[in-house]
Coordinates of N, CA, C and O in Angstrom, one line a residue:
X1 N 16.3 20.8 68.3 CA 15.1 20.8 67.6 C 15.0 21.9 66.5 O 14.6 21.5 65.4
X2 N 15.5 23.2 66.6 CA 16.1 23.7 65.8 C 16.6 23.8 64.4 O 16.5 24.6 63.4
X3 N 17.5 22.4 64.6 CA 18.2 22.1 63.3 C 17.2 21.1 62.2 O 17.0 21.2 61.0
X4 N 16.6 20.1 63.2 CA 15.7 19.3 62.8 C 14.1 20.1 62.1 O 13.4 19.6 61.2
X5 N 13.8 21.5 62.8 CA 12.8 22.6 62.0 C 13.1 22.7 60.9 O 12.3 22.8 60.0
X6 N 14.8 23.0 60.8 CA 15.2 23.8 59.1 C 15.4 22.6 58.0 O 16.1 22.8 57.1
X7 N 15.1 21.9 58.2 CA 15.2 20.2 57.6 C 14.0 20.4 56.4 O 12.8 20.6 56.8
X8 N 14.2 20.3 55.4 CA 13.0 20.1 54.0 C 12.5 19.0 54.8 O 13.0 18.1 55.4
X9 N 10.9 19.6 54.5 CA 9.8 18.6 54.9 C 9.9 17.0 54.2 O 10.0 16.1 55.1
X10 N 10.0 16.7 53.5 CA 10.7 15.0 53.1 C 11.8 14.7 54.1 O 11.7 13.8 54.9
X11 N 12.8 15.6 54.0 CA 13.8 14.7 54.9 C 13.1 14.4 56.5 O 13.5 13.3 56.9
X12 N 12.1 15.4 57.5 CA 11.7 15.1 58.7 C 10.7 13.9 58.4 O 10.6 13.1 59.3
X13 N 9.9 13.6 57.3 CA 9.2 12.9 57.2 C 9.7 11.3 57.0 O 9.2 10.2 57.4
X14 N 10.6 11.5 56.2 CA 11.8 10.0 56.4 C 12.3 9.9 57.7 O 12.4 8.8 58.3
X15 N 12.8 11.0 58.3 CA 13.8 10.9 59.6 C 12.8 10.9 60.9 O 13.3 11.3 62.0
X16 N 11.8 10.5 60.8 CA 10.5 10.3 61.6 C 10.3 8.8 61.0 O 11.0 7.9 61.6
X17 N 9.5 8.4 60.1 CA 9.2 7.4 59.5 C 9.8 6.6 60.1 O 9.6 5.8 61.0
X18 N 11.1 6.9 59.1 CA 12.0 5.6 58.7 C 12.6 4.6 60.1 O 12.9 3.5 60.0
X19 N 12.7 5.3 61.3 CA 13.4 4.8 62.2 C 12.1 3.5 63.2 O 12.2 2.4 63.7
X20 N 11.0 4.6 62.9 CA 9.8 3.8 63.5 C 9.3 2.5 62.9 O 8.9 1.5 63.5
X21 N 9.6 2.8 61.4 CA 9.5 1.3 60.8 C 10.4 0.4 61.4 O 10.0 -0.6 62.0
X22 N 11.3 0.6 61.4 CA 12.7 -0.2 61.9 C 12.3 -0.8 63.1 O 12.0 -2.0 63.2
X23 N 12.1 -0.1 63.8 CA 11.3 -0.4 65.1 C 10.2 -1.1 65.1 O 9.9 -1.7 66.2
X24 N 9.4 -1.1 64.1 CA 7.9 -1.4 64.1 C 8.3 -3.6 63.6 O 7.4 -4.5 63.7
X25 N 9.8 -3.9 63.2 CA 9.9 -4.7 62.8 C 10.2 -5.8 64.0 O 10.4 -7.0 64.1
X26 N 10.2 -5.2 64.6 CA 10.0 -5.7 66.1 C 8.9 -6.3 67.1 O 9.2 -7.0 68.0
X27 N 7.6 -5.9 66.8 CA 6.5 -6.4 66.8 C 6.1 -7.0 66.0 O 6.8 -7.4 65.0
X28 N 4.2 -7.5 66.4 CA 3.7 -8.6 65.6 C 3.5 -7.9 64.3 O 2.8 -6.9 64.3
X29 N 4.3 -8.5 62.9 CA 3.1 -7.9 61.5 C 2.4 -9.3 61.4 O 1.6 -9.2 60.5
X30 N 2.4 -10.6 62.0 CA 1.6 -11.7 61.6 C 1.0 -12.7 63.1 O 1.4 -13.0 64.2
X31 N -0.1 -12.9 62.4 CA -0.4 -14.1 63.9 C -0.5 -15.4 62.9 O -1.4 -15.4 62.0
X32 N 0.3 -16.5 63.1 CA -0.2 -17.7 62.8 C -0.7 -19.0 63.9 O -0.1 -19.3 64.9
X33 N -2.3 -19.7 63.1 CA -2.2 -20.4 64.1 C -1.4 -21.8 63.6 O -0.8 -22.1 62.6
X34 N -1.7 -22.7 64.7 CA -0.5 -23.3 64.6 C -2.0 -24.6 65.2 O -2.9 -24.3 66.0
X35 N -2.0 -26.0 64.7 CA -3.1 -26.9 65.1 C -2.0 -28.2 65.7 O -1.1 -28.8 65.2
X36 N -2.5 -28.3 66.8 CA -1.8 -29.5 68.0 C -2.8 -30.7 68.0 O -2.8 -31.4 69.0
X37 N -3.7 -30.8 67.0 CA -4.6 -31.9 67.4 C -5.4 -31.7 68.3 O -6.0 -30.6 68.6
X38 N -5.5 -33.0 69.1 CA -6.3 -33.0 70.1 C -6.1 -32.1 71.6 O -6.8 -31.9 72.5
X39 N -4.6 -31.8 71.4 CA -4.3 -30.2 72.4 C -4.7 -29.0 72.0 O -4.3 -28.0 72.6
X40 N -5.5 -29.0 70.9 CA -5.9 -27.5 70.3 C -4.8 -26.8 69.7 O -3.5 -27.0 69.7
X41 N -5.7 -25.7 69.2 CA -4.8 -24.9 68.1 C -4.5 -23.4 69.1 O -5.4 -22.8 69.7
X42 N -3.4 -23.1 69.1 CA -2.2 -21.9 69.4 C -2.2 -20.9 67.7 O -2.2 -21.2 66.6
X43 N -2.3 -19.8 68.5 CA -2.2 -18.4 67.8 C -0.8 -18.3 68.6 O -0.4 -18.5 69.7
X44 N -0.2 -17.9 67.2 CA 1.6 -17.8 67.5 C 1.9 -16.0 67.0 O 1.6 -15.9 65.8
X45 N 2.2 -15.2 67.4 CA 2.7 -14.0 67.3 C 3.8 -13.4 66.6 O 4.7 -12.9 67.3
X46 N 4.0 -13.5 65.3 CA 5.5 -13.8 64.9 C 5.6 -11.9 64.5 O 4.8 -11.1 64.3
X47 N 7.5 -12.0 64.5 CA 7.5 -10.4 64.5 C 7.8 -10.4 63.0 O 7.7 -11.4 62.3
X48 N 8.1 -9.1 62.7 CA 8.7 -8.7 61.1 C 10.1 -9.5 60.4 O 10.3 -9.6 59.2
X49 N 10.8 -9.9 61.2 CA 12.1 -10.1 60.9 C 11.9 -11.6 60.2 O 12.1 -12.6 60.9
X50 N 11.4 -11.9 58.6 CA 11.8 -12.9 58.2 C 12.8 -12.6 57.3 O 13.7 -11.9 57.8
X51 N 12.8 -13.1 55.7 CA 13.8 -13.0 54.6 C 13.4 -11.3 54.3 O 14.2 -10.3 54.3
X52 N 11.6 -11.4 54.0 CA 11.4 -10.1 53.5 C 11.7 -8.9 54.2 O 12.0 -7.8 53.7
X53 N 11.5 -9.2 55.8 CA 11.9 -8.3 56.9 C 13.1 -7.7 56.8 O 13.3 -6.6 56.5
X54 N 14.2 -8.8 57.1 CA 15.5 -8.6 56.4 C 15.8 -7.5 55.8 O 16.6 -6.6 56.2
X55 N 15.1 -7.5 54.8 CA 15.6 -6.9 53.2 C 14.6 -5.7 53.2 O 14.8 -4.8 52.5
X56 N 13.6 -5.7 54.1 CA 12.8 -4.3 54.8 C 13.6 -3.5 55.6 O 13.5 -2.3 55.3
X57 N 14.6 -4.0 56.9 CA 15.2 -3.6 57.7 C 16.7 -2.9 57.0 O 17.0 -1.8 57.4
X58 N 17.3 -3.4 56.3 CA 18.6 -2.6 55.2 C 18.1 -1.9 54.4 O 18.9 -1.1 53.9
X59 N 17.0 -1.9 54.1 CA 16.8 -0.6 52.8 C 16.5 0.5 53.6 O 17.0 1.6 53.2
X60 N 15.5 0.5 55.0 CA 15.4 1.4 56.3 C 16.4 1.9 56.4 O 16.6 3.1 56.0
X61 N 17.5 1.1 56.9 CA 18.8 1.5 57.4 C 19.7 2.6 56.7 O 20.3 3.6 57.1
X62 N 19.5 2.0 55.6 CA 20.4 3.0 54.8 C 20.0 4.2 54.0 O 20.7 5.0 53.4
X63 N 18.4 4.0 54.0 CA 17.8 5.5 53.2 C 18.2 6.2 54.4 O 18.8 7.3 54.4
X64 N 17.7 5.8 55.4 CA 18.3 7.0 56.6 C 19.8 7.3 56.9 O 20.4 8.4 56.9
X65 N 20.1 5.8 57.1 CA 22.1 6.8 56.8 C 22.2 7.6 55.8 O 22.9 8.6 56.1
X66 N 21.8 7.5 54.8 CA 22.3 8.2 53.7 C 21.7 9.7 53.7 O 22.1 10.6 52.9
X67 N 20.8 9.9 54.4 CA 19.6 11.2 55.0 C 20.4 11.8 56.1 O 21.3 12.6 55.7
X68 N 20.5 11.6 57.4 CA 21.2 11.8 58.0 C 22.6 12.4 57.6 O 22.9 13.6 57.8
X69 N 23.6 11.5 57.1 CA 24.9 12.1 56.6 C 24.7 13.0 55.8 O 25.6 13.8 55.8
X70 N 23.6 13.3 55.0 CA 23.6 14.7 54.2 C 23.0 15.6 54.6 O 23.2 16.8 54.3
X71 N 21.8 15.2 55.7 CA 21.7 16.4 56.4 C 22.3 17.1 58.1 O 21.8 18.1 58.6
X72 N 23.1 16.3 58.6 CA 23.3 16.6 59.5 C 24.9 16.5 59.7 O 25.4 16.8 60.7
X73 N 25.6 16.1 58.6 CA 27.4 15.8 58.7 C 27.5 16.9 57.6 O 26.8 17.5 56.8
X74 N 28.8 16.9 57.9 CA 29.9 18.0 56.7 C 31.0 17.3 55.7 O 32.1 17.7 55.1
X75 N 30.1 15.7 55.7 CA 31.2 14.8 54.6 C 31.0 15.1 53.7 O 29.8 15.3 53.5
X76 N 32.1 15.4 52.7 CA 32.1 15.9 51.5 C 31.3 14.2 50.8 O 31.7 13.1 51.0
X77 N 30.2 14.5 50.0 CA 29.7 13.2 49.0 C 30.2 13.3 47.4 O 30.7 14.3 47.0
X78 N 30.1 12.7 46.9 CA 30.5 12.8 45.7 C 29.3 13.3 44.9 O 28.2 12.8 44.9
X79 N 29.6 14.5 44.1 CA 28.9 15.2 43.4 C 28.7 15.0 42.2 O 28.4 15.9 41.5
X80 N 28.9 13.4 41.7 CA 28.9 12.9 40.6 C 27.9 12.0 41.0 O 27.6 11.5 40.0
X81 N 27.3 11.5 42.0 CA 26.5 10.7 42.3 C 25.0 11.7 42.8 O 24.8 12.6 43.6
X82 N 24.0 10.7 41.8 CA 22.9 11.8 42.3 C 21.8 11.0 43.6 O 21.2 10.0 43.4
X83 N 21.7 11.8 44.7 CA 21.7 11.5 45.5 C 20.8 11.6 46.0 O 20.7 11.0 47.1
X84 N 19.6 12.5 45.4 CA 18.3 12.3 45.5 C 17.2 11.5 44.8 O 16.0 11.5 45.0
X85 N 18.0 10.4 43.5 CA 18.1 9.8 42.7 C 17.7 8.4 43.7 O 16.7 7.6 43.9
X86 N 18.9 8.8 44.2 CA 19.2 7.1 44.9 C 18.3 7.1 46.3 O 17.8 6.1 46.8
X87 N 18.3 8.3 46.7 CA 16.9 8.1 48.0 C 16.1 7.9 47.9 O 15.5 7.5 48.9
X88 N 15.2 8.2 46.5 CA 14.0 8.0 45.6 C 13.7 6.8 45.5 O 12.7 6.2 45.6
X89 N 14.8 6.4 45.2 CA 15.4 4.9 44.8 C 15.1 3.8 45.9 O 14.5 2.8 45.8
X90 N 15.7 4.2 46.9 CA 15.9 3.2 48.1 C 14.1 3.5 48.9 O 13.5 2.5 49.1
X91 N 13.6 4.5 49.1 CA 12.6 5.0 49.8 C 11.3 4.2 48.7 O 10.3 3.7 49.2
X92 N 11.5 4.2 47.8 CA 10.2 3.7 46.5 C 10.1 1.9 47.3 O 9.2 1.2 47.9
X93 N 11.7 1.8 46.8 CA 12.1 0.1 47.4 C 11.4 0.0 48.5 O 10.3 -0.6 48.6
X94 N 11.9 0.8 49.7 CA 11.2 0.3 50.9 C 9.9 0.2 50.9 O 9.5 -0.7 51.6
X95 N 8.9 1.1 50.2 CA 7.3 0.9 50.5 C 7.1 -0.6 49.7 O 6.2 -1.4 50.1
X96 N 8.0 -1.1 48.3 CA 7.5 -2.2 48.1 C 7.4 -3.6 48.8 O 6.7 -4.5 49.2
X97 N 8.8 -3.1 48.7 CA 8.8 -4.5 49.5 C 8.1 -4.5 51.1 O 8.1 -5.6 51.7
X98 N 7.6 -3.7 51.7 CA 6.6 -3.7 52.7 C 6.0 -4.1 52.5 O 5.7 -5.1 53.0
X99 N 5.1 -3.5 51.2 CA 4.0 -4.1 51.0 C 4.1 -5.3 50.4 O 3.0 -5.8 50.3
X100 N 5.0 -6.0 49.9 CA 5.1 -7.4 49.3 C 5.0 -8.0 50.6 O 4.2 -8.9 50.6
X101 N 5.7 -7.8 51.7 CA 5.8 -8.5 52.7 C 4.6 -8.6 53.3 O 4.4 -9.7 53.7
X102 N 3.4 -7.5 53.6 CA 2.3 -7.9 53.9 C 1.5 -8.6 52.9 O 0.9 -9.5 53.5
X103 N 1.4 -8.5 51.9 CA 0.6 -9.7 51.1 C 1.1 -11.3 51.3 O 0.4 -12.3 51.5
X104 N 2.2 -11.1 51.3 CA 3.2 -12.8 51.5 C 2.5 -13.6 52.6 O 1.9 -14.6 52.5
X105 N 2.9 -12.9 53.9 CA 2.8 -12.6 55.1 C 0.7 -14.1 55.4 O -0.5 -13.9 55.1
X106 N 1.5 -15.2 56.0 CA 0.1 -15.8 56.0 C -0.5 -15.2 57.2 O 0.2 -15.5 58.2
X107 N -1.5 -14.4 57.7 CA -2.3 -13.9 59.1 C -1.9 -12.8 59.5 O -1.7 -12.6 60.7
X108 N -1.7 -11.6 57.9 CA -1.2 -10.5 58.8 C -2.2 -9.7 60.1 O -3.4 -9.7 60.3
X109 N -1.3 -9.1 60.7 CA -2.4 -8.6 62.1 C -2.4 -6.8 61.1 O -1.6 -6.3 60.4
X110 N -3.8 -6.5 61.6 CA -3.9 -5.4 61.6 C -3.0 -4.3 61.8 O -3.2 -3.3 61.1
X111 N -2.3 -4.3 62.6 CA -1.1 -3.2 63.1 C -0.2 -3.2 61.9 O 0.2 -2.2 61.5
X112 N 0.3 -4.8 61.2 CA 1.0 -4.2 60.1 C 0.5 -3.6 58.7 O 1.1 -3.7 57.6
X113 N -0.6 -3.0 59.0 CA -1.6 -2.3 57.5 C -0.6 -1.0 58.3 O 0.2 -0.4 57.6
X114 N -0.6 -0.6 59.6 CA 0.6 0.8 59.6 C 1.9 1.0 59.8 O 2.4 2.0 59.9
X115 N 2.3 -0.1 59.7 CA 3.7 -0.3 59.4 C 3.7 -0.3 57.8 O 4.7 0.2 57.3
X116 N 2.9 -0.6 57.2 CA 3.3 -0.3 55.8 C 2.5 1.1 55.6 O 2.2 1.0 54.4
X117 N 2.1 1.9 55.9 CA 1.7 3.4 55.8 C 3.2 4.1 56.3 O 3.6 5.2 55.9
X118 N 3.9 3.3 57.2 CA 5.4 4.2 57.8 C 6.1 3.9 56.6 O 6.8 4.9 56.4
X119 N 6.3 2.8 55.7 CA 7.2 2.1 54.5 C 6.8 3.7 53.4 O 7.7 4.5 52.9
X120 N 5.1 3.8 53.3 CA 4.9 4.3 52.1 C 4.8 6.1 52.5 O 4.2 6.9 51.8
X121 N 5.6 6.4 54.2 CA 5.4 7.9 54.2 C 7.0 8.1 54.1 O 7.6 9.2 54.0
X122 N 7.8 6.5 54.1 CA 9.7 6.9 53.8 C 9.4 7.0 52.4 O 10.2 7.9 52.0
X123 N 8.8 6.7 51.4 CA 8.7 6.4 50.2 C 8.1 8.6 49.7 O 8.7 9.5 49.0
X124 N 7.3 8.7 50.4 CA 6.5 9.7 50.5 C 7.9 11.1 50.7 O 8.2 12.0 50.0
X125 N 8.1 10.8 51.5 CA 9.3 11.8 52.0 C 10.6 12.2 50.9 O 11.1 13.2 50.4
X126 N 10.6 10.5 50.8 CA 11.8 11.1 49.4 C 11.5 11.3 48.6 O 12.4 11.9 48.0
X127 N 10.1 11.1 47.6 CA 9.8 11.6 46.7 C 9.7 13.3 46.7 O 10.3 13.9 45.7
X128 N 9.0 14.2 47.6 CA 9.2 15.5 48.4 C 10.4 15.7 47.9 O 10.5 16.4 46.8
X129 N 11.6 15.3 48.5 CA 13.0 15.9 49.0 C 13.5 16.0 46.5 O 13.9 16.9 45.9
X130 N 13.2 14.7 46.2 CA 13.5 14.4 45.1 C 12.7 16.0 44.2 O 13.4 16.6 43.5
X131 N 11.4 16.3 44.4 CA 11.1 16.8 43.6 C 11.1 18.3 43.6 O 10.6 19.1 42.8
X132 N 11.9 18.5 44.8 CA 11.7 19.7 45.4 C 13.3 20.1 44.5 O 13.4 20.9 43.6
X133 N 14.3 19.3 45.1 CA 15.5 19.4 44.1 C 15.8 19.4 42.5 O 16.8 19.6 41.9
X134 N 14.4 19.0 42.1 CA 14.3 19.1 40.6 C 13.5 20.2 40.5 O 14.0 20.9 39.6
X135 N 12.7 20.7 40.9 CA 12.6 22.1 41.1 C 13.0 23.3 41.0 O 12.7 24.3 40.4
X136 N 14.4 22.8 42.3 CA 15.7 24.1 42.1 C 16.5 23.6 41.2 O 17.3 24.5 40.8
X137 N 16.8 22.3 40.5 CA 17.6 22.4 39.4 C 17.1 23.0 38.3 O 18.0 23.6 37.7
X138 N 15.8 23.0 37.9 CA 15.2 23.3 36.6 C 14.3 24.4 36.9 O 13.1 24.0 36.9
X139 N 14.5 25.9 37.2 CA 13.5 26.5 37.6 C 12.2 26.8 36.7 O 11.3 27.6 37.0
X140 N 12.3 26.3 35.3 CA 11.0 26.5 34.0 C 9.9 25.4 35.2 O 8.8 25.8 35.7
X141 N 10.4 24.2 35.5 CA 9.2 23.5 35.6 C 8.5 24.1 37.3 O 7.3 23.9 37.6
X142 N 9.3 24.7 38.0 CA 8.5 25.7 38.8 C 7.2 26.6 38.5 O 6.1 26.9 38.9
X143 N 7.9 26.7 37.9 CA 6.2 28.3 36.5 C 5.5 27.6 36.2 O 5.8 26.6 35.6
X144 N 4.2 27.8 36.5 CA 2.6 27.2 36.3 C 2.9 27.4 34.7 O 3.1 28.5 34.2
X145 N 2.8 26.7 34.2 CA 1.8 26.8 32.4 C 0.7 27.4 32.4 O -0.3 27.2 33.1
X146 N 0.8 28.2 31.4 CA -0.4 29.0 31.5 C -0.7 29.4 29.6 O -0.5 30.4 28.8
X147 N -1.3 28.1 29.4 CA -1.4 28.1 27.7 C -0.4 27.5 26.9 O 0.7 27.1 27.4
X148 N -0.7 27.4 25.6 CA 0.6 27.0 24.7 C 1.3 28.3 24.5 O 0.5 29.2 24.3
X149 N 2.8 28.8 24.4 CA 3.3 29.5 23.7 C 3.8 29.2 22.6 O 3.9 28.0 22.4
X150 N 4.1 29.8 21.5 CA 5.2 29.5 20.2 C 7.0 29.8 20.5 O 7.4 30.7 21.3
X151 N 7.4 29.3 20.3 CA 8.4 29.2 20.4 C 9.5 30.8 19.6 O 10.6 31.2 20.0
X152 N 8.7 31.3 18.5 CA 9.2 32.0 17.8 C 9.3 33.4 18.3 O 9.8 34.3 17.6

């Protein structure tokens, strides 16, 4: 618990999030009903896992592997690759396409309005972790502005 304390608040907020979504893809995000004629109509339960689920479930997967290995392994990553870039990147993706998938989605159920709040708090997290490291790369944009200066 310890190690997981000293963790920049974005990465605990993905490495919370992100796995629950994953999980969350496992339950109902849709009820469809379904009409049998004169046997009546069935409300059908369907879970997350279609085309768009899919492609919800691998972008999960791997903003967290890629979180994980950087914060919790000693693999060397390549430091020509920007890596807060690309979790920005994958974390942005995942809230979209959640949310594309709830709009698509014919009869979504209520419960998946918070599965897509888990999509847009992995989204949330890496933007954090992202801006926090642009931060310490460029310490001017740290300093509040405070008026125009001249340059001279």
């Amino acid at each position: 618990m310890t190690t997981f304390k000293a963790l920049s608040r974005g990465t605990q907020i993905v490495l919370v999030a992100g796995p629950l979504l994953f999980v969350s893809l496992f339950f109902t995000w849709q009820n469809v009903e379904v009409d049998y004629g004169p046997a009546g109509i069935a409300t059908l339960p369907l879970d997350g896992f279609d085309a768009w689920g899919l492609l919800l479930a691998l972008l999960v997967l791997s903003t967290v592997t890629i979180v994980v290995i950087r914060s919790f392994t000693t693999v060397e990553m390549s430091e020509d690759v920007p890596w807060d870039k690309v979790i920005l990147g994958l974390g942005v993706a995942t809230a979209a396409v959640a949310v594309l998938k709830n709009l698509t989605d014919a009869g979504s159920s209520w419960l998946s309005y918070g599965y897509v709040a888990l999509a847009i708090a992995v989204a949330y997290g890496s933007y954090v972790d992202w801006a926090a490291s642009r931060r310490a790369g460029r310490p001017l944009l740290a300093q509040k502005r405070r008026g125009i200066r001249s340059a001279a």
